């Protein structure tokens, strides 16, 4: 996946490539798709959502320039795959998912792959993660109609926000927002296709009291 898919398509950041080599992607896809886990395409997961295509994950991580000490927030945990890759790259990782079932299964997959340091929360990620802000990097893995101001507000000075912007079924573009002091600068990184960023929570938390999810 790394040599034929990512390097060949121009991903050159060695830390990103090493982190992606270190995470067993098959542990984050449904069992019946394990054989195609390393194909360079998105795959369906539960709740009608998708695990992002490896190339797009690499593109977002390169753009975000994640450093080894960085505090990183991901909005849209999904399978937990990108959170696991972030855990390989960053200092500390927080991830938020609106679907209860996905948040719970991501906790299981992250534990099974020794990425249990990642903080997982079942919540509406458009609001960020206020108590642990600011973050050096925020990645959003679902498309927002515009850049959410709550997330820009939770960026540290020098912080980077990478997110797809656009309508659910219309054109979307990957955008990099850099914050310097009180000013922000936006850069467009090219067309992408993501599931929509939706407000509010969905589903019900598992009945057991200790499911590994952090309280809201
Ligand atoms: N990063 C994921 C890709 C997940 S797809 C992975 O590596 O597998 C995008 C995810 O964003 C979906 O699981 C969707 O439920 C979630 N999502 C959409 N709107 C959200 C919101 N407001 N807050 C948190 N998660 C959201």
mmCIF file of C-alpha atoms and ligand atoms in Angstrom:
data_model
loop_
_atom_site.group_PDB
_atom_site.id
_atom_site.type_symbol
_atom_site.label_atom_id
_atom_site.label_comp_id
_atom_site.label_asym_id
_atom_site.label_seq_id
_atom_site.Cartn_x
_atom_site.Cartn_y
_atom_site.Cartn_z
ATOM 1 C CA UNK A 1 0.000 0.000 0.000
ATOM 2 C CA UNK A 2 2.759 2.415 0.973
ATOM 3 C CA UNK A 3 5.171 1.788 -1.908
ATOM 4 C CA UNK A 4 2.790 1.075 -4.775
ATOM 5 C CA UNK A 5 -0.109 3.286 -3.701
ATOM 6 C CA UNK A 6 1.210 6.211 -1.730
ATOM 7 C CA UNK A 7 4.818 6.790 -2.789
ATOM 8 C CA UNK A 8 3.884 6.226 -6.427
ATOM 9 C CA UNK A 9 1.190 8.894 -6.155
ATOM 10 C CA UNK A 10 3.609 11.455 -4.755
ATOM 11 C CA UNK A 11 3.362 11.104 -0.974
ATOM 12 C CA UNK A 12 6.935 11.719 0.165
ATOM 13 C CA UNK A 13 6.803 12.499 3.894
ATOM 14 C CA UNK A 14 8.730 9.614 5.464
ATOM 15 C CA UNK A 15 7.128 10.026 8.895
ATOM 16 C CA UNK A 16 3.640 9.786 7.364
ATOM 17 C CA UNK A 17 4.614 6.744 5.283
ATOM 18 C CA UNK A 18 6.191 5.028 8.319
ATOM 19 C CA UNK A 19 3.130 5.713 10.472
ATOM 20 C CA UNK A 20 0.836 4.289 7.828
ATOM 21 C CA UNK A 21 3.048 1.203 7.475
ATOM 22 C CA UNK A 22 2.854 0.675 11.223
ATOM 23 C CA UNK A 23 -0.961 0.517 11.458
ATOM 24 C CA UNK A 24 -2.700 -2.714 10.386
ATOM 25 C CA UNK A 25 -5.577 -1.275 8.326
ATOM 26 C CA UNK A 26 -7.345 -4.655 8.174
ATOM 27 C CA UNK A 27 -8.120 -4.313 11.898
ATOM 28 C CA UNK A 28 -10.244 -1.233 11.165
ATOM 29 C CA UNK A 29 -12.423 -2.579 8.317
ATOM 30 C CA UNK A 30 -15.331 -5.062 8.528
ATOM 31 C CA UNK A 31 -14.031 -8.660 8.697
ATOM 32 C CA UNK A 32 -15.391 -9.547 5.245
ATOM 33 C CA UNK A 33 -13.377 -6.714 3.678
ATOM 34 C CA UNK A 34 -10.044 -7.598 5.309
ATOM 35 C CA UNK A 35 -8.721 -8.919 1.972
ATOM 36 C CA UNK A 36 -9.159 -5.554 0.272
ATOM 37 C CA UNK A 37 -8.156 -3.468 3.298
ATOM 38 C CA UNK A 38 -4.956 -2.269 1.605
ATOM 39 C CA UNK A 39 -6.539 -1.278 -1.723
ATOM 40 C CA UNK A 40 -6.296 2.448 -2.280
ATOM 41 C CA UNK A 41 -9.997 3.191 -1.950
ATOM 42 C CA UNK A 42 -12.523 4.076 0.728
ATOM 43 C CA UNK A 43 -14.460 1.120 2.200
ATOM 44 C CA UNK A 44 -17.849 0.924 3.889
ATOM 45 C CA UNK A 45 -17.960 0.630 7.693
ATOM 46 C CA UNK A 46 -20.994 0.551 10.016
ATOM 47 C CA UNK A 47 -23.702 3.262 10.155
ATOM 48 C CA UNK A 48 -23.417 3.957 6.398
ATOM 49 C CA UNK A 49 -20.039 5.615 6.873
ATOM 50 C CA UNK A 50 -16.680 5.009 5.193
ATOM 51 C CA UNK A 51 -13.058 4.540 6.188
ATOM 52 C CA UNK A 52 -11.130 7.064 4.088
ATOM 53 C CA UNK A 53 -8.943 6.043 1.162
ATOM 54 C CA UNK A 54 -5.285 5.660 2.278
ATOM 55 C CA UNK A 55 -4.083 8.264 -0.255
ATOM 56 C CA UNK A 56 -6.481 10.871 1.140
ATOM 57 C CA UNK A 57 -5.422 10.089 4.731
ATOM 58 C CA UNK A 58 -1.778 10.566 3.675
ATOM 59 C CA UNK A 59 -2.599 13.814 1.869
ATOM 60 C CA UNK A 60 -4.325 15.241 4.951
ATOM 61 C CA UNK A 61 -1.508 14.168 7.265
ATOM 62 C CA UNK A 62 1.166 15.658 4.991
ATOM 63 C CA UNK A 63 -0.724 18.933 4.739
ATOM 64 C CA UNK A 64 -1.152 19.102 8.521
ATOM 65 C CA UNK A 65 2.609 18.596 9.138
ATOM 66 C CA UNK A 66 1.990 16.631 12.323
ATOM 67 C CA UNK A 67 4.997 16.861 14.653
ATOM 68 C CA UNK A 68 5.996 14.277 17.302
ATOM 69 C CA UNK A 69 4.983 16.565 20.188
ATOM 70 C CA UNK A 70 1.774 17.834 18.610
ATOM 71 C CA UNK A 71 -1.625 17.722 20.293
ATOM 72 C CA UNK A 72 -4.086 16.616 17.630
ATOM 73 C CA UNK A 73 -7.886 16.592 17.426
ATOM 74 C CA UNK A 74 -9.680 14.478 14.837
ATOM 75 C CA UNK A 75 -13.370 15.113 14.100
ATOM 76 C CA UNK A 76 -14.971 11.989 12.619
ATOM 77 C CA UNK A 77 -13.392 8.916 14.265
ATOM 78 C CA UNK A 78 -15.234 6.465 12.002
ATOM 79 C CA UNK A 79 -13.302 3.202 12.165
ATOM 80 C CA UNK A 80 -10.502 4.709 14.265
ATOM 81 C CA UNK A 81 -7.932 4.125 11.498
ATOM 82 C CA UNK A 82 -6.806 7.731 11.016
ATOM 83 C CA UNK A 83 -6.704 8.166 14.809
ATOM 84 C CA UNK A 84 -4.343 5.178 15.043
ATOM 85 C CA UNK A 85 -2.072 6.654 12.360
ATOM 86 C CA UNK A 86 -2.163 9.993 14.191
ATOM 87 C CA UNK A 87 -1.195 8.197 17.413
ATOM 88 C CA UNK A 88 1.948 6.962 15.621
ATOM 89 C CA UNK A 89 2.795 10.505 14.494
ATOM 90 C CA UNK A 90 1.748 12.878 17.261
ATOM 91 C CA UNK A 91 2.215 13.523 20.980
ATOM 92 C CA UNK A 92 -1.416 13.133 22.071
ATOM 93 C CA UNK A 93 -4.615 12.471 20.111
ATOM 94 C CA UNK A 94 -8.270 13.255 20.797
ATOM 95 C CA UNK A 95 -10.998 12.008 18.440
ATOM 96 C CA UNK A 96 -14.745 12.681 18.341
ATOM 97 C CA UNK A 97 -17.459 10.629 16.620
ATOM 98 C CA UNK A 98 -21.215 11.412 16.439
ATOM 99 C CA UNK A 99 -22.292 7.764 15.943
ATOM 100 C CA UNK A 100 -22.275 5.883 19.260
ATOM 101 C CA UNK A 101 -21.694 2.468 17.660
ATOM 102 C CA UNK A 102 -18.721 3.699 15.637
ATOM 103 C CA UNK A 103 -17.139 5.421 18.629
ATOM 104 C CA UNK A 104 -17.484 2.188 20.625
ATOM 105 C CA UNK A 105 -16.030 -0.059 17.922
ATOM 106 C CA UNK A 106 -13.182 2.398 17.301
ATOM 107 C CA UNK A 107 -12.246 2.093 20.988
ATOM 108 C CA UNK A 108 -12.060 -1.689 20.564
ATOM 109 C CA UNK A 109 -9.932 -1.489 17.387
ATOM 110 C CA UNK A 110 -7.614 1.118 18.902
ATOM 111 C CA UNK A 111 -7.097 -1.081 21.979
ATOM 112 C CA UNK A 112 -6.501 -4.170 19.873
ATOM 113 C CA UNK A 113 -3.752 -2.370 17.919
ATOM 114 C CA UNK A 114 -2.077 -0.841 21.005
ATOM 115 C CA UNK A 115 -3.367 2.663 20.347
ATOM 116 C CA UNK A 116 -5.321 2.917 23.577
ATOM 117 C CA UNK A 117 -3.734 6.250 24.532
ATOM 118 C CA UNK A 118 -6.113 7.912 22.050
ATOM 119 C CA UNK A 119 -8.968 9.796 23.768
ATOM 120 C CA UNK A 120 -12.295 8.851 22.147
ATOM 121 C CA UNK A 121 -15.559 10.685 22.725
ATOM 122 C CA UNK A 122 -19.114 10.191 21.458
ATOM 123 C CA UNK A 123 -20.146 13.781 20.701
ATOM 124 C CA UNK A 124 -20.840 16.387 18.057
ATOM 125 C CA UNK A 125 -17.360 17.207 16.803
ATOM 126 C CA UNK A 126 -18.382 20.460 15.130
ATOM 127 C CA UNK A 127 -18.023 21.862 18.639
ATOM 128 C CA UNK A 128 -14.461 20.559 18.948
ATOM 129 C CA UNK A 129 -13.148 19.402 22.346
ATOM 130 C CA UNK A 130 -13.168 22.571 24.423
ATOM 131 C CA UNK A 131 -11.534 21.314 27.661
ATOM 132 C CA UNK A 132 -8.364 20.107 25.946
ATOM 133 C CA UNK A 133 -8.012 22.911 23.378
ATOM 134 C CA UNK A 134 -5.907 24.434 21.921
ATOM 135 C CA UNK A 135 -4.631 21.884 19.391
ATOM 136 C CA UNK A 136 -1.626 22.102 17.079
ATOM 137 C CA UNK A 137 -3.537 20.157 14.445
ATOM 138 C CA UNK A 138 -7.245 19.563 13.817
ATOM 139 C CA UNK A 139 -8.295 17.097 11.107
ATOM 140 C CA UNK A 140 -11.919 16.846 10.043
ATOM 141 C CA UNK A 141 -12.765 13.706 8.086
ATOM 142 C CA UNK A 142 -16.293 14.702 7.028
ATOM 143 C CA UNK A 143 -17.247 17.553 4.708
ATOM 144 C CA UNK A 144 -18.461 20.834 6.212
ATOM 145 C CA UNK A 145 -20.392 23.438 4.186
ATOM 146 C CA UNK A 146 -17.918 26.025 5.485
ATOM 147 C CA UNK A 147 -14.965 26.173 7.881
ATOM 148 C CA UNK A 148 -16.441 25.840 11.432
ATOM 149 C CA UNK A 149 -15.375 28.854 13.514
ATOM 150 C CA UNK A 150 -15.479 26.777 16.732
ATOM 151 C CA UNK A 151 -12.656 24.650 15.352
ATOM 152 C CA UNK A 152 -10.557 27.610 14.179
ATOM 153 C CA UNK A 153 -10.958 29.040 17.697
ATOM 154 C CA UNK A 154 -9.496 25.806 19.136
ATOM 155 C CA UNK A 155 -6.305 26.013 17.046
ATOM 156 C CA UNK A 156 -3.085 26.945 18.843
ATOM 157 C CA UNK A 157 -0.944 29.766 17.494
ATOM 158 C CA UNK A 158 0.761 28.221 14.459
ATOM 159 C CA UNK A 159 -1.917 25.503 14.347
ATOM 160 C CA UNK A 160 -3.213 23.794 11.194
ATOM 161 C CA UNK A 161 -6.790 22.735 10.422
ATOM 162 C CA UNK A 162 -7.297 20.383 7.474
ATOM 163 C CA UNK A 163 -10.823 19.666 6.309
ATOM 164 C CA UNK A 164 -12.989 18.983 3.286
ATOM 165 C CA UNK A 165 -15.307 21.903 2.518
ATOM 166 C CA UNK A 166 -18.368 21.600 0.313
ATOM 167 C CA UNK A 167 -21.882 20.223 -0.032
ATOM 168 C CA UNK A 168 -22.553 16.494 0.571
ATOM 169 C CA UNK A 169 -23.335 15.673 -3.067
ATOM 170 C CA UNK A 170 -21.649 18.662 -4.668
ATOM 171 C CA UNK A 171 -18.026 19.527 -5.293
ATOM 172 C CA UNK A 172 -15.792 19.448 -2.219
ATOM 173 C CA UNK A 173 -12.285 20.716 -1.745
ATOM 174 C CA UNK A 174 -9.634 19.877 0.822
ATOM 175 C CA UNK A 175 -8.702 23.082 2.652
ATOM 176 C CA UNK A 176 -5.756 23.899 4.930
ATOM 177 C CA UNK A 177 -6.311 26.705 7.445
ATOM 178 C CA UNK A 178 -3.236 28.032 9.245
ATOM 179 C CA UNK A 179 -3.605 30.187 12.307
ATOM 180 C CA UNK A 180 -0.969 32.772 13.195
ATOM 181 C CA UNK A 181 -1.979 34.853 16.198
ATOM 182 C CA UNK A 182 -5.429 36.210 15.456
ATOM 183 C CA UNK A 183 -5.107 35.817 11.679
ATOM 184 C CA UNK A 184 -5.824 32.795 9.500
ATOM 185 C CA UNK A 185 -4.723 31.895 6.001
ATOM 186 C CA UNK A 186 -6.499 29.366 3.785
ATOM 187 C CA UNK A 187 -5.005 27.201 1.083
ATOM 188 C CA UNK A 188 -6.954 24.926 -1.282
ATOM 189 C CA UNK A 189 -5.465 21.488 -1.754
ATOM 190 C CA UNK A 190 -7.705 19.975 -4.433
ATOM 191 C CA UNK A 191 -10.981 18.128 -4.961
ATOM 192 C CA UNK A 192 -12.084 15.326 -2.604
ATOM 193 C CA UNK A 193 -15.261 13.409 -1.708
ATOM 194 C CA UNK A 194 -16.260 12.839 1.931
ATOM 195 C CA UNK A 195 -19.421 11.943 3.853
ATOM 196 C CA UNK A 196 -21.126 15.022 5.353
ATOM 197 C CA UNK A 197 -20.308 16.555 8.718
ATOM 198 C CA UNK A 198 -23.645 16.444 10.565
ATOM 199 C CA UNK A 199 -24.631 18.251 13.743
ATOM 200 C CA UNK A 200 -25.760 16.382 16.873
ATOM 201 C CA UNK A 201 -25.200 12.838 18.112
ATOM 202 C CA UNK A 202 -26.670 9.609 16.719
ATOM 203 C CA UNK A 203 -27.352 6.218 18.381
ATOM 204 C CA UNK A 204 -27.173 5.188 22.003
ATOM 205 C CA UNK A 205 -24.190 4.651 24.258
ATOM 206 C CA UNK A 206 -23.471 1.022 25.162
ATOM 207 C CA UNK A 207 -25.071 -0.047 28.446
ATOM 208 C CA UNK A 208 -21.848 -1.100 30.149
ATOM 209 C CA UNK A 209 -20.400 1.682 32.277
ATOM 210 C CA UNK A 210 -16.777 1.237 31.202
ATOM 211 C CA UNK A 211 -16.814 1.222 27.417
ATOM 212 C CA UNK A 212 -13.610 3.217 27.031
ATOM 213 C CA UNK A 213 -15.352 6.360 25.818
ATOM 214 C CA UNK A 214 -14.431 9.574 27.557
ATOM 215 C CA UNK A 215 -17.270 11.565 29.151
ATOM 216 C CA UNK A 216 -18.584 14.633 27.396
HETATM 217 N N1 LIG B 1 -11.376 9.079 10.013
HETATM 218 C C1 LIG B 1 -12.277 7.988 9.723
HETATM 219 C C2 LIG B 1 -13.158 8.288 8.534
HETATM 220 C C3 LIG B 1 -14.535 8.423 8.987
HETATM 221 S S1 LIG B 1 -15.751 8.983 7.837
HETATM 222 C C4 LIG B 1 -11.537 6.687 9.580
HETATM 223 O O1 LIG B 1 -10.300 6.685 9.578
HETATM 224 O O2 LIG B 1 -12.194 5.634 9.497
HETATM 225 C C5 LIG B 1 -16.342 10.403 8.706
HETATM 226 C C6 LIG B 1 -16.929 10.184 10.058
HETATM 227 O O3 LIG B 1 -17.347 11.461 10.541
HETATM 228 C C7 LIG B 1 -18.170 9.286 10.101
HETATM 229 O O4 LIG B 1 -17.933 8.222 10.971
HETATM 230 C C8 LIG B 1 -19.261 10.221 10.621
HETATM 231 O O5 LIG B 1 -20.201 9.572 11.471
HETATM 232 C C9 LIG B 1 -18.457 11.249 11.386
HETATM 233 N N2 LIG B 1 -19.114 12.527 11.622
HETATM 234 C C10 LIG B 1 -19.941 13.221 10.815
HETATM 235 N N3 LIG B 1 -20.338 14.357 11.418
HETATM 236 C C11 LIG B 1 -19.735 14.389 12.654
HETATM 237 C C12 LIG B 1 -19.754 15.303 13.758
HETATM 238 N N4 LIG B 1 -20.458 16.423 13.746
HETATM 239 N N5 LIG B 1 -19.022 14.993 14.831
HETATM 240 C C13 LIG B 1 -18.285 13.857 14.887
HETATM 241 N N6 LIG B 1 -18.242 12.961 13.890
HETATM 242 C C14 LIG B 1 -18.950 13.221 12.782
#
